[in-house]
Amino acid sequence: MSRVPGWIGRLGAGLTRMGDRLDERRAEVQRESADPSPASTPPPADTVPQPLERVLVTPARPDPALAVPWGVRVAAEAGWRLLVLAGTVWVLMRVISAVQLVVLAFVAALLMTALLQPTVARLRRVGVPQGLATALTAILGFVVMGLIGWFVTWQVMENIDNLSDQVQDGIDELRDWLLNSPFHVTDKQINDIAENLRDAVGANTDEITSAGLEGVTVIVEALTGILLAAFSTLFLLYDGKRIWEWSLRLVPAAARPGVAGAGPAAWRTLTAYVRGTVIVALIDAVFIGIGIYFLDVPMAVPLAVFIFLFSFIPLVGAVASGALAVVVALVTQGVFTAVMVLVVVLAVQQIEGHILQPFILGRAVQVHPLAVVLAVATGGLVAGIGGAVVAVPLVAVTNTVVGYLKRYAQESPRVLPDAEGPVHEGERGPE
């Protein structure tokens, strides 16, 4: 009997502790329901996804500029700038083609000024006034050019009858040589060629007449260009310094110091080119003229003058003038004389290319032969013979200006004191 109450008491104590733990657990659950944490806060009703909807998660898209490869971006940046430059050049060429006669006349005036200006400078150094020095130099230059033109015309007119007979004899001699040559040319083939030439001339009589009328217009334009070039040369010789200073005012102030230095450098290059070309052309004309004179080629002196004038077109002019001398020798003196003239022309041109031009022009005009050929071809396509003449000096001057501006951008310009204020070195243009 004594053990039963003890057992019942221990059971009741255990039940009491279990009830206390249940009460504590219930109280803890009630506290969590009264103060919920942010992690357990239910989302708003409007953001709760509907039972059958699918939530799409899109990644962030990069900047489109960053998505383009770097090489493509560089090509695009360079491309639109090249398009702007090409458009500018196209517009400039359209403007030049519209006033082609004026542009060629002014460029010719610049070339003549570069040739005559040293004479004006020498006269000024000995005390001759500017106006008188300009007048004397211009008159002397124009008289010399006029005498050369008159002499060539006189020689042609004096020898035209004799030349006609020599051409006929040369054609007969060439015909006999072809008949007896190893080329197996027959008399019938030669007659067919002559007949075709006569038919071509007869069929194109209207075109030839039209070309003659157009030739009259060309002569009028040439005379106008010559007068304009002479007039411009006078003003450039007399007032070149003030014209250059006025031109500098058209340049933005930020770029004016660089342009002021590039102008004299370009003028020195142009002067060196014109002087060197005149000396080389004169040597070519003298030596080739002496050679064809001793070979008894008719009109040796006019041919030498033509060689001198054509030598102002680099590479192409020498070939054309030499071919003219060879053709005249062929139709007047025969194949052997033509071959000897060709030998003389090639020998003089080799001496010119390897000795005269490097020695006379030196480092003043540094233009690659490929650039010379492309410049002459482009100038000839754009403006004919005049464009071919001015193409190479234009390329040489452009090369000098670009090189100077590149050096000027890399080096700080030296400033010279002046009475009117700071003036950058080289700001004074050609006098």
Short mmCIF file of C-alpha atoms in Angstrom, two decimals:
data_model
loop_
_atom_site.label_atom_id
_atom_site.label_comp_id
_atom_site.label_asym_id
_atom_site.label_seq_id
_atom_site.Cartn_x
_atom_site.Cartn_y
_atom_site.Cartn_z
CA MET A 1 0.00 0.00 0.00
CA SER A 2 2.90 2.35 0.78
CA ARG A 3 4.45 2.07 -2.71
CA VAL A 4 1.37 2.95 -4.74
CA PRO A 5 1.07 6.58 -3.72
CA GLY A 6 4.77 7.17 -4.56
CA TRP A 7 4.44 5.84 -8.05
CA ILE A 8 1.36 7.87 -8.68
CA GLY A 9 3.16 10.97 -7.45
CA ARG A 10 6.07 10.53 -9.85
CA LEU A 11 3.66 10.07 -12.77
CA GLY A 12 1.81 13.21 -11.85
CA ALA A 13 5.07 15.18 -11.60
CA GLY A 14 6.06 14.01 -15.10
CA LEU A 15 2.72 15.01 -16.52
CA THR A 16 3.06 18.38 -14.84
CA ARG A 17 6.47 19.04 -16.49
CA MET A 18 5.11 17.97 -19.87
CA GLY A 19 2.24 20.38 -19.53
CA ASP A 20 4.62 23.21 -18.66
CA ARG A 21 6.71 22.53 -21.77
CA LEU A 22 3.56 22.50 -23.92
CA ASP A 23 2.52 25.83 -22.43
CA GLU A 24 5.94 27.33 -23.19
CA ARG A 25 5.82 26.07 -26.77
CA ARG A 26 2.32 27.48 -27.26
CA ALA A 27 3.43 30.85 -25.87
CA GLU A 28 6.42 30.92 -28.28
CA VAL A 29 4.19 30.19 -31.25
CA GLN A 30 1.83 32.98 -30.23
CA ARG A 31 4.72 35.45 -29.94
CA GLU A 32 5.96 34.58 -33.45
CA SER A 33 2.47 35.10 -34.84
CA ALA A 34 2.16 38.48 -33.14
CA ASP A 35 5.63 39.85 -34.39
CA PRO A 36 6.53 38.26 -37.76
CA SER A 37 10.09 38.70 -39.29
CA PRO A 38 10.70 40.28 -42.80
CA ALA A 39 11.69 36.92 -44.23
CA SER A 40 8.38 35.46 -43.27
CA THR A 41 6.28 38.45 -44.41
CA PRO A 42 4.01 37.35 -47.23
CA PRO A 43 4.33 39.35 -50.49
CA PRO A 44 1.61 41.81 -51.51
CA ALA A 45 -1.38 40.43 -53.20
CA ASP A 46 -0.68 42.19 -56.51
CA THR A 47 2.84 40.73 -56.76
CA VAL A 48 1.92 37.17 -55.96
CA PRO A 49 2.23 35.20 -59.22
CA GLN A 50 -0.87 33.52 -60.42
CA PRO A 51 -0.87 29.79 -60.19
CA LEU A 52 -0.36 29.06 -63.92
CA GLU A 53 1.84 32.07 -64.92
CA ARG A 54 5.59 31.62 -65.64
CA VAL A 55 8.06 34.21 -64.35
CA LEU A 56 10.68 35.18 -67.05
CA VAL A 57 14.03 36.46 -65.84
CA THR A 58 15.96 38.43 -68.63
CA PRO A 59 19.66 39.20 -68.19
CA ALA A 60 20.86 42.83 -68.34
CA ARG A 61 21.77 43.91 -71.95
CA PRO A 62 25.16 45.61 -72.54
CA ASP A 63 25.67 49.00 -74.20
CA PRO A 64 25.32 48.61 -78.03
CA ALA A 65 28.57 50.54 -78.58
CA LEU A 66 30.39 48.09 -76.35
CA ALA A 67 28.88 45.15 -78.22
CA VAL A 68 30.51 46.30 -81.52
CA PRO A 69 34.06 44.93 -81.93
CA TRP A 70 36.87 47.44 -81.49
CA GLY A 71 38.22 46.98 -85.02
CA VAL A 72 34.80 47.66 -86.54
CA ARG A 73 34.42 50.83 -84.48
CA VAL A 74 37.85 52.08 -85.60
CA ALA A 75 36.99 51.32 -89.24
CA ALA A 76 33.67 53.18 -88.89
CA GLU A 77 35.33 56.20 -87.30
CA ALA A 78 37.93 56.34 -90.06
CA GLY A 79 35.31 55.62 -92.74
CA TRP A 80 33.04 58.56 -92.14
CA ARG A 81 36.03 60.89 -91.93
CA LEU A 82 37.30 59.56 -95.25
CA LEU A 83 33.84 60.10 -96.73
CA VAL A 84 33.90 63.73 -95.57
CA LEU A 85 37.36 64.22 -97.08
CA ALA A 86 36.31 62.55 -100.33
CA GLY A 87 33.25 64.77 -100.53
CA THR A 88 35.39 67.84 -99.92
CA VAL A 89 37.85 66.83 -102.63
CA TRP A 90 35.00 66.11 -105.04
CA VAL A 91 33.44 69.53 -104.47
CA LEU A 92 36.86 71.16 -104.81
CA MET A 93 37.50 69.36 -108.10
CA ARG A 94 34.11 70.44 -109.41
CA VAL A 95 34.91 74.04 -108.58
CA ILE A 96 38.35 73.77 -110.18
CA SER A 97 36.90 72.22 -113.34
CA ALA A 98 34.42 75.08 -113.58
CA VAL A 99 37.25 77.65 -113.51
CA GLN A 100 39.97 75.45 -114.95
CA LEU A 101 41.44 78.16 -117.18
CA VAL A 102 41.84 80.57 -114.26
CA VAL A 103 43.38 77.93 -112.01
CA LEU A 104 45.90 76.77 -114.63
CA ALA A 105 46.81 80.36 -115.45
CA PHE A 106 47.43 81.18 -111.78
CA VAL A 107 49.49 78.02 -111.23
CA ALA A 108 51.55 78.87 -114.33
CA ALA A 109 52.02 82.34 -112.86
CA LEU A 110 53.29 80.79 -109.63
CA LEU A 111 55.78 78.67 -111.60
CA MET A 112 57.03 81.67 -113.58
CA THR A 113 57.24 83.72 -110.39
CA ALA A 114 59.31 81.00 -108.73
CA LEU A 115 61.65 81.12 -111.73
CA LEU A 116 61.92 84.94 -111.96
CA GLN A 117 61.73 85.97 -108.30
CA PRO A 118 65.43 85.28 -107.55
CA THR A 119 66.34 87.79 -110.27
CA VAL A 120 64.11 90.41 -108.65
CA ALA A 121 65.72 89.68 -105.28
CA ARG A 122 69.23 90.15 -106.74
CA LEU A 123 68.25 93.46 -108.32
CA ARG A 124 66.77 94.61 -105.02
CA ARG A 125 70.00 93.74 -103.20
CA VAL A 126 72.00 96.02 -105.51
CA GLY A 127 69.65 98.93 -104.83
CA VAL A 128 67.13 98.76 -107.71
CA PRO A 129 63.61 99.82 -106.62
CA GLN A 130 60.94 97.13 -106.38
CA GLY A 131 58.87 98.40 -109.31
CA LEU A 132 61.83 98.79 -111.65
CA ALA A 133 63.29 95.39 -110.67
CA THR A 134 59.93 93.73 -111.32
CA ALA A 135 59.51 95.46 -114.69
CA LEU A 136 63.02 94.59 -115.88
CA THR A 137 62.71 90.96 -114.82
CA ALA A 138 59.25 90.50 -116.33
CA ILE A 139 60.19 92.17 -119.61
CA LEU A 140 63.35 90.10 -119.89
CA GLY A 141 61.48 86.86 -119.17
CA PHE A 142 58.62 87.58 -121.56
CA VAL A 143 61.01 88.69 -124.32
CA VAL A 144 63.04 85.49 -124.01
CA MET A 145 59.91 83.31 -124.16
CA GLY A 146 58.59 85.31 -127.11
CA LEU A 147 61.87 84.95 -128.98
CA ILE A 148 61.86 81.20 -128.41
CA GLY A 149 58.32 80.91 -129.79
CA TRP A 150 59.16 83.10 -132.77
CA PHE A 151 62.32 81.12 -133.52
CA VAL A 152 60.48 77.80 -133.47
CA THR A 153 57.76 79.14 -135.77
CA TRP A 154 60.32 80.63 -138.13
CA GLN A 155 62.30 77.40 -138.35
CA VAL A 156 59.18 75.36 -139.06
CA MET A 157 57.99 77.73 -141.77
CA GLU A 158 61.44 77.86 -143.37
CA ASN A 159 61.84 74.10 -143.48
CA ILE A 160 58.27 73.00 -144.14
CA ASP A 161 58.73 72.61 -147.93
CA ASN A 162 62.02 70.79 -147.60
CA LEU A 163 60.55 68.69 -144.82
CA SER A 164 57.62 67.67 -147.01
CA ASP A 165 59.98 66.39 -149.70
CA GLN A 166 62.11 64.61 -147.11
CA VAL A 167 59.03 63.00 -145.57
CA GLN A 168 57.95 61.69 -148.98
CA ASP A 169 61.43 60.32 -149.65
CA GLY A 170 61.51 58.82 -146.18
CA ILE A 171 58.16 57.11 -146.70
CA ASP A 172 59.39 55.60 -149.97
CA GLU A 173 62.58 54.44 -148.24
CA LEU A 174 60.56 52.98 -145.37
CA ARG A 175 58.36 51.20 -147.90
CA ASP A 176 61.36 49.65 -149.61
CA TRP A 177 62.82 48.62 -146.26
CA LEU A 178 59.58 46.91 -145.22
CA LEU A 179 59.43 45.02 -148.53
CA ASN A 180 62.99 43.73 -148.05
CA SER A 181 62.73 43.20 -144.29
CA PRO A 182 62.41 39.82 -142.55
CA PHE A 183 58.83 40.73 -141.55
CA HIS A 184 57.53 39.39 -144.92
CA VAL A 185 55.49 42.50 -145.67
CA THR A 186 54.05 42.49 -149.20
CA ASP A 187 53.33 45.37 -151.53
CA LYS A 188 49.61 44.57 -151.38
CA GLN A 189 49.57 44.87 -147.59
CA ILE A 190 51.25 48.27 -147.74
CA ASN A 191 48.77 49.47 -150.37
CA ASP A 192 45.88 48.23 -148.25
CA ILE A 193 47.17 50.17 -145.23
CA ALA A 194 47.51 53.34 -147.30
CA GLU A 195 44.01 52.84 -148.75
CA ASN A 196 42.54 52.36 -145.28
CA LEU A 197 44.19 55.56 -144.09
CA ARG A 198 42.76 57.51 -147.03
CA ASP A 199 39.30 56.05 -146.40
CA ALA A 200 39.51 56.91 -142.71
CA VAL A 201 40.44 60.50 -143.50
CA GLY A 202 37.65 60.81 -146.07
CA ALA A 203 35.04 59.28 -143.78
CA ASN A 204 35.96 61.55 -140.88
CA THR A 205 36.12 64.83 -142.77
CA ASP A 206 33.31 66.32 -140.70
CA GLU A 207 35.01 65.32 -137.47
CA ILE A 208 38.30 66.77 -138.65
CA THR A 209 36.58 70.02 -139.60
CA SER A 210 34.84 70.15 -136.24
CA ALA A 211 38.17 69.51 -134.52
CA GLY A 212 39.65 72.39 -136.48
CA LEU A 213 36.88 74.72 -135.31
CA GLU A 214 37.39 73.54 -131.76
CA GLY A 215 41.09 74.20 -132.23
CA VAL A 216 40.28 77.86 -132.87
CA THR A 217 38.44 77.97 -129.53
CA VAL A 218 41.40 76.30 -127.84
CA ILE A 219 43.74 78.91 -129.30
CA VAL A 220 41.54 81.72 -127.98
CA GLU A 221 41.44 80.13 -124.53
CA ALA A 222 45.22 79.61 -124.62
CA LEU A 223 45.81 83.28 -125.44
CA THR A 224 43.46 84.29 -122.62
CA GLY A 225 45.31 82.01 -120.22
CA ILE A 226 48.68 83.41 -121.31
CA LEU A 227 47.56 86.99 -120.73
CA LEU A 228 46.07 86.11 -117.35
CA ALA A 229 49.25 84.26 -116.34
CA ALA A 230 51.43 87.21 -117.38
CA PHE A 231 49.24 89.65 -115.47
CA SER A 232 49.30 87.46 -112.35
CA THR A 233 53.07 87.04 -112.61
CA LEU A 234 53.58 90.81 -112.56
CA PHE A 235 51.57 91.22 -109.38
CA LEU A 236 53.18 88.23 -107.68
CA LEU A 237 56.64 89.55 -108.44
CA TYR A 238 55.82 93.08 -107.32
CA ASP A 239 53.52 92.47 -104.35
CA GLY A 240 54.08 88.86 -103.34
CA LYS A 241 54.83 89.64 -99.68
CA ARG A 242 51.62 91.58 -99.07
CA ILE A 243 49.56 89.00 -100.97
CA TRP A 244 50.99 86.30 -98.68
CA GLU A 245 50.29 88.33 -95.54
CA TRP A 246 46.71 88.94 -96.69
CA SER A 247 46.28 85.20 -97.36
CA LEU A 248 47.40 84.44 -93.79
CA ARG A 249 44.54 86.54 -92.43
CA LEU A 250 42.09 84.07 -94.00
CA VAL A 251 43.51 81.24 -91.89
CA PRO A 252 42.08 80.68 -88.37
CA ALA A 253 44.24 82.20 -85.64
CA ALA A 254 44.94 78.84 -84.01
CA ALA A 255 46.39 77.40 -87.24
CA ARG A 256 48.08 80.59 -88.46
CA PRO A 257 51.57 79.97 -86.96
CA GLY A 258 51.86 76.55 -88.60
CA VAL A 259 50.63 77.82 -91.97
CA ALA A 260 52.95 80.83 -91.69
CA GLY A 261 55.91 78.49 -91.42
CA ALA A 262 54.70 76.01 -94.03
CA GLY A 263 54.30 78.73 -96.69
CA PRO A 264 57.99 79.68 -97.01
CA ALA A 265 58.99 75.99 -96.89
CA ALA A 266 56.59 75.26 -99.76
CA TRP A 267 57.88 78.25 -101.70
CA ARG A 268 61.48 77.07 -101.33
CA THR A 269 60.47 73.64 -102.62
CA LEU A 270 58.64 75.15 -105.60
CA THR A 271 61.57 77.43 -106.44
CA ALA A 272 64.05 74.55 -106.24
CA TYR A 273 61.80 72.39 -108.42
CA VAL A 274 61.37 75.03 -111.13
CA ARG A 275 65.07 75.91 -111.23
CA GLY A 276 66.15 72.29 -111.32
CA THR A 277 63.61 71.37 -113.99
CA VAL A 278 64.67 74.28 -116.20
CA ILE A 279 68.36 73.32 -115.92
CA VAL A 280 67.68 69.64 -116.58
CA ALA A 281 65.39 70.43 -119.53
CA LEU A 282 67.98 72.79 -120.99
CA ILE A 283 70.71 70.16 -120.75
CA ASP A 284 68.43 67.54 -122.36
CA ALA A 285 67.51 69.88 -125.19
CA VAL A 286 71.11 70.90 -125.88
CA PHE A 287 72.60 67.42 -125.94
CA ILE A 288 69.75 65.76 -127.85
CA GLY A 289 69.66 68.71 -130.25
CA ILE A 290 73.39 68.37 -130.92
CA GLY A 291 72.97 64.64 -131.49
CA ILE A 292 70.14 64.95 -134.00
CA TYR A 293 71.91 67.88 -135.70
CA PHE A 294 74.99 65.78 -136.43
CA LEU A 295 72.73 62.97 -137.64
CA ASP A 296 71.33 65.38 -140.26
CA VAL A 297 67.78 65.20 -138.93
CA PRO A 298 65.81 68.17 -140.32
CA MET A 299 64.56 70.90 -137.97
CA ALA A 300 67.00 69.91 -135.24
CA VAL A 301 66.66 73.25 -133.43
CA PRO A 302 62.82 73.25 -133.29
CA LEU A 303 62.92 69.66 -132.12
CA ALA A 304 65.38 70.66 -129.38
CA VAL A 305 62.98 73.41 -128.31
CA PHE A 306 60.11 70.92 -128.19
CA ILE A 307 62.28 68.59 -126.11
CA PHE A 308 62.98 71.49 -123.72
CA LEU A 309 59.28 72.30 -123.33
CA PHE A 310 58.15 68.68 -122.98
CA SER A 311 60.80 68.07 -120.33
CA PHE A 312 58.65 70.04 -117.88
CA ILE A 313 56.37 66.99 -117.82
CA PRO A 314 58.42 64.47 -115.80
CA LEU A 315 58.99 61.02 -117.31
CA VAL A 316 56.15 61.25 -119.84
CA GLY A 317 57.40 64.45 -121.50
CA ALA A 318 60.88 63.08 -122.12
CA VAL A 319 59.44 59.93 -123.70
CA ALA A 320 57.01 61.90 -125.91
CA SER A 321 59.62 64.39 -127.13
CA GLY A 322 62.15 61.62 -127.76
CA ALA A 323 59.56 59.63 -129.71
CA LEU A 324 58.81 62.73 -131.82
CA ALA A 325 62.49 63.08 -132.72
CA VAL A 326 62.72 59.37 -133.59
CA VAL A 327 59.62 59.56 -135.83
CA VAL A 328 60.97 62.61 -137.69
CA ALA A 329 64.29 60.83 -138.20
CA LEU A 330 62.48 57.68 -139.39
CA VAL A 331 60.35 59.38 -142.04
CA THR A 332 63.11 61.67 -143.27
CA GLN A 333 66.44 59.81 -142.92
CA GLY A 334 65.53 56.16 -142.64
CA VAL A 335 65.66 53.34 -140.11
CA PHE A 336 69.38 53.56 -139.28
CA THR A 337 69.22 57.24 -138.44
CA ALA A 338 66.07 56.69 -136.37
CA VAL A 339 67.83 53.97 -134.38
CA MET A 340 70.81 56.27 -133.75
CA VAL A 341 68.47 59.07 -132.61
CA LEU A 342 66.82 56.60 -130.25
CA VAL A 343 70.24 55.69 -128.82
CA VAL A 344 71.06 59.37 -128.27
CA VAL A 345 67.71 60.04 -126.58
CA LEU A 346 67.99 57.02 -124.28
CA ALA A 347 71.59 57.86 -123.34
CA VAL A 348 70.70 61.46 -122.43
CA GLN A 349 67.65 60.36 -120.46
CA GLN A 350 69.71 57.84 -118.50
CA ILE A 351 72.22 60.55 -117.63
CA GLU A 352 69.34 62.81 -116.63
CA GLY A 353 67.67 60.23 -114.39
CA HIS A 354 70.78 58.98 -112.61
CA ILE A 355 73.05 62.04 -112.50
CA LEU A 356 71.38 65.34 -113.36
CA GLN A 357 68.18 65.15 -111.32
CA PRO A 358 69.77 63.78 -108.11
CA PHE A 359 72.63 66.29 -108.36
CA ILE A 360 70.61 69.38 -109.35
CA LEU A 361 67.38 68.83 -107.46
CA GLY A 362 69.05 67.02 -104.58
CA ARG A 363 66.97 66.70 -101.43
CA ALA A 364 64.84 69.78 -102.13
CA VAL A 365 62.19 67.78 -103.99
CA GLN A 366 61.65 64.30 -102.57
CA VAL A 367 58.90 62.60 -104.56
CA HIS A 368 58.86 58.88 -105.24
CA PRO A 369 58.84 57.89 -108.95
CA LEU A 370 55.53 56.04 -108.46
CA ALA A 371 53.99 59.22 -107.05
CA VAL A 372 55.35 61.12 -110.07
CA VAL A 373 53.76 58.69 -112.55
CA LEU A 374 50.40 58.68 -110.76
CA ALA A 375 50.43 62.48 -110.40
CA VAL A 376 51.20 63.03 -114.09
CA ALA A 377 48.50 60.56 -115.14
CA THR A 378 45.90 62.12 -112.84
CA GLY A 379 46.79 65.65 -113.88
CA GLY A 380 46.60 64.71 -117.54
CA LEU A 381 43.17 63.11 -117.10
CA VAL A 382 41.82 66.07 -115.15
CA ALA A 383 43.28 69.02 -117.06
CA GLY A 384 45.21 67.72 -120.07
CA ILE A 385 48.77 68.87 -120.71
CA GLY A 386 48.48 71.76 -118.26
CA GLY A 387 47.42 69.40 -115.50
CA ALA A 388 50.32 67.06 -116.27
CA VAL A 389 52.77 69.97 -116.02
CA VAL A 390 51.53 71.27 -112.65
CA ALA A 391 50.84 67.86 -111.07
CA VAL A 392 54.37 67.06 -109.91
CA PRO A 393 55.18 70.48 -108.38
CA LEU A 394 51.80 70.32 -106.63
CA VAL A 395 52.67 66.92 -105.15
CA ALA A 396 56.14 68.15 -104.14
CA VAL A 397 54.73 71.24 -102.42
CA THR A 398 52.04 69.17 -100.68
CA ASN A 399 54.66 66.74 -99.43
CA THR A 400 56.71 69.62 -98.01
CA VAL A 401 53.71 71.24 -96.32
CA VAL A 402 52.52 67.99 -94.73
CA GLY A 403 56.01 67.20 -93.47
CA TYR A 404 56.44 70.67 -91.99
CA LEU A 405 53.05 70.63 -90.26
CA LYS A 406 53.80 67.20 -88.80
CA ARG A 407 57.10 68.45 -87.38
CA TYR A 408 55.42 71.62 -86.15
CA ALA A 409 52.82 69.58 -84.28
CA GLN A 410 55.55 67.56 -82.57
CA GLU A 411 57.80 70.48 -81.69
CA SER A 412 56.91 73.74 -79.98
CA PRO A 413 57.46 76.68 -82.36
CA ARG A 414 60.17 79.18 -81.54
CA VAL A 415 58.74 82.68 -81.09
CA LEU A 416 60.69 85.66 -82.37
CA PRO A 417 60.28 89.12 -80.83
CA ASP A 418 59.08 91.82 -83.14
CA ALA A 419 58.22 95.48 -82.89
CA GLU A 420 54.53 94.77 -83.46
CA GLY A 421 54.39 91.79 -81.11
CA PRO A 422 55.35 88.13 -81.12
CA VAL A 423 55.68 86.72 -84.61
CA HIS A 424 56.36 83.05 -85.25
CA GLU A 425 59.38 82.16 -87.26
CA GLY A 426 58.64 81.79 -90.97
CA GLU A 427 55.53 83.99 -90.93
CA ARG A 428 56.89 86.20 -93.69
CA GLY A 429 56.00 84.76 -97.06
CA PRO A 430 57.71 84.97 -100.43
CA GLU A 431 58.73 88.45 -101.42
#
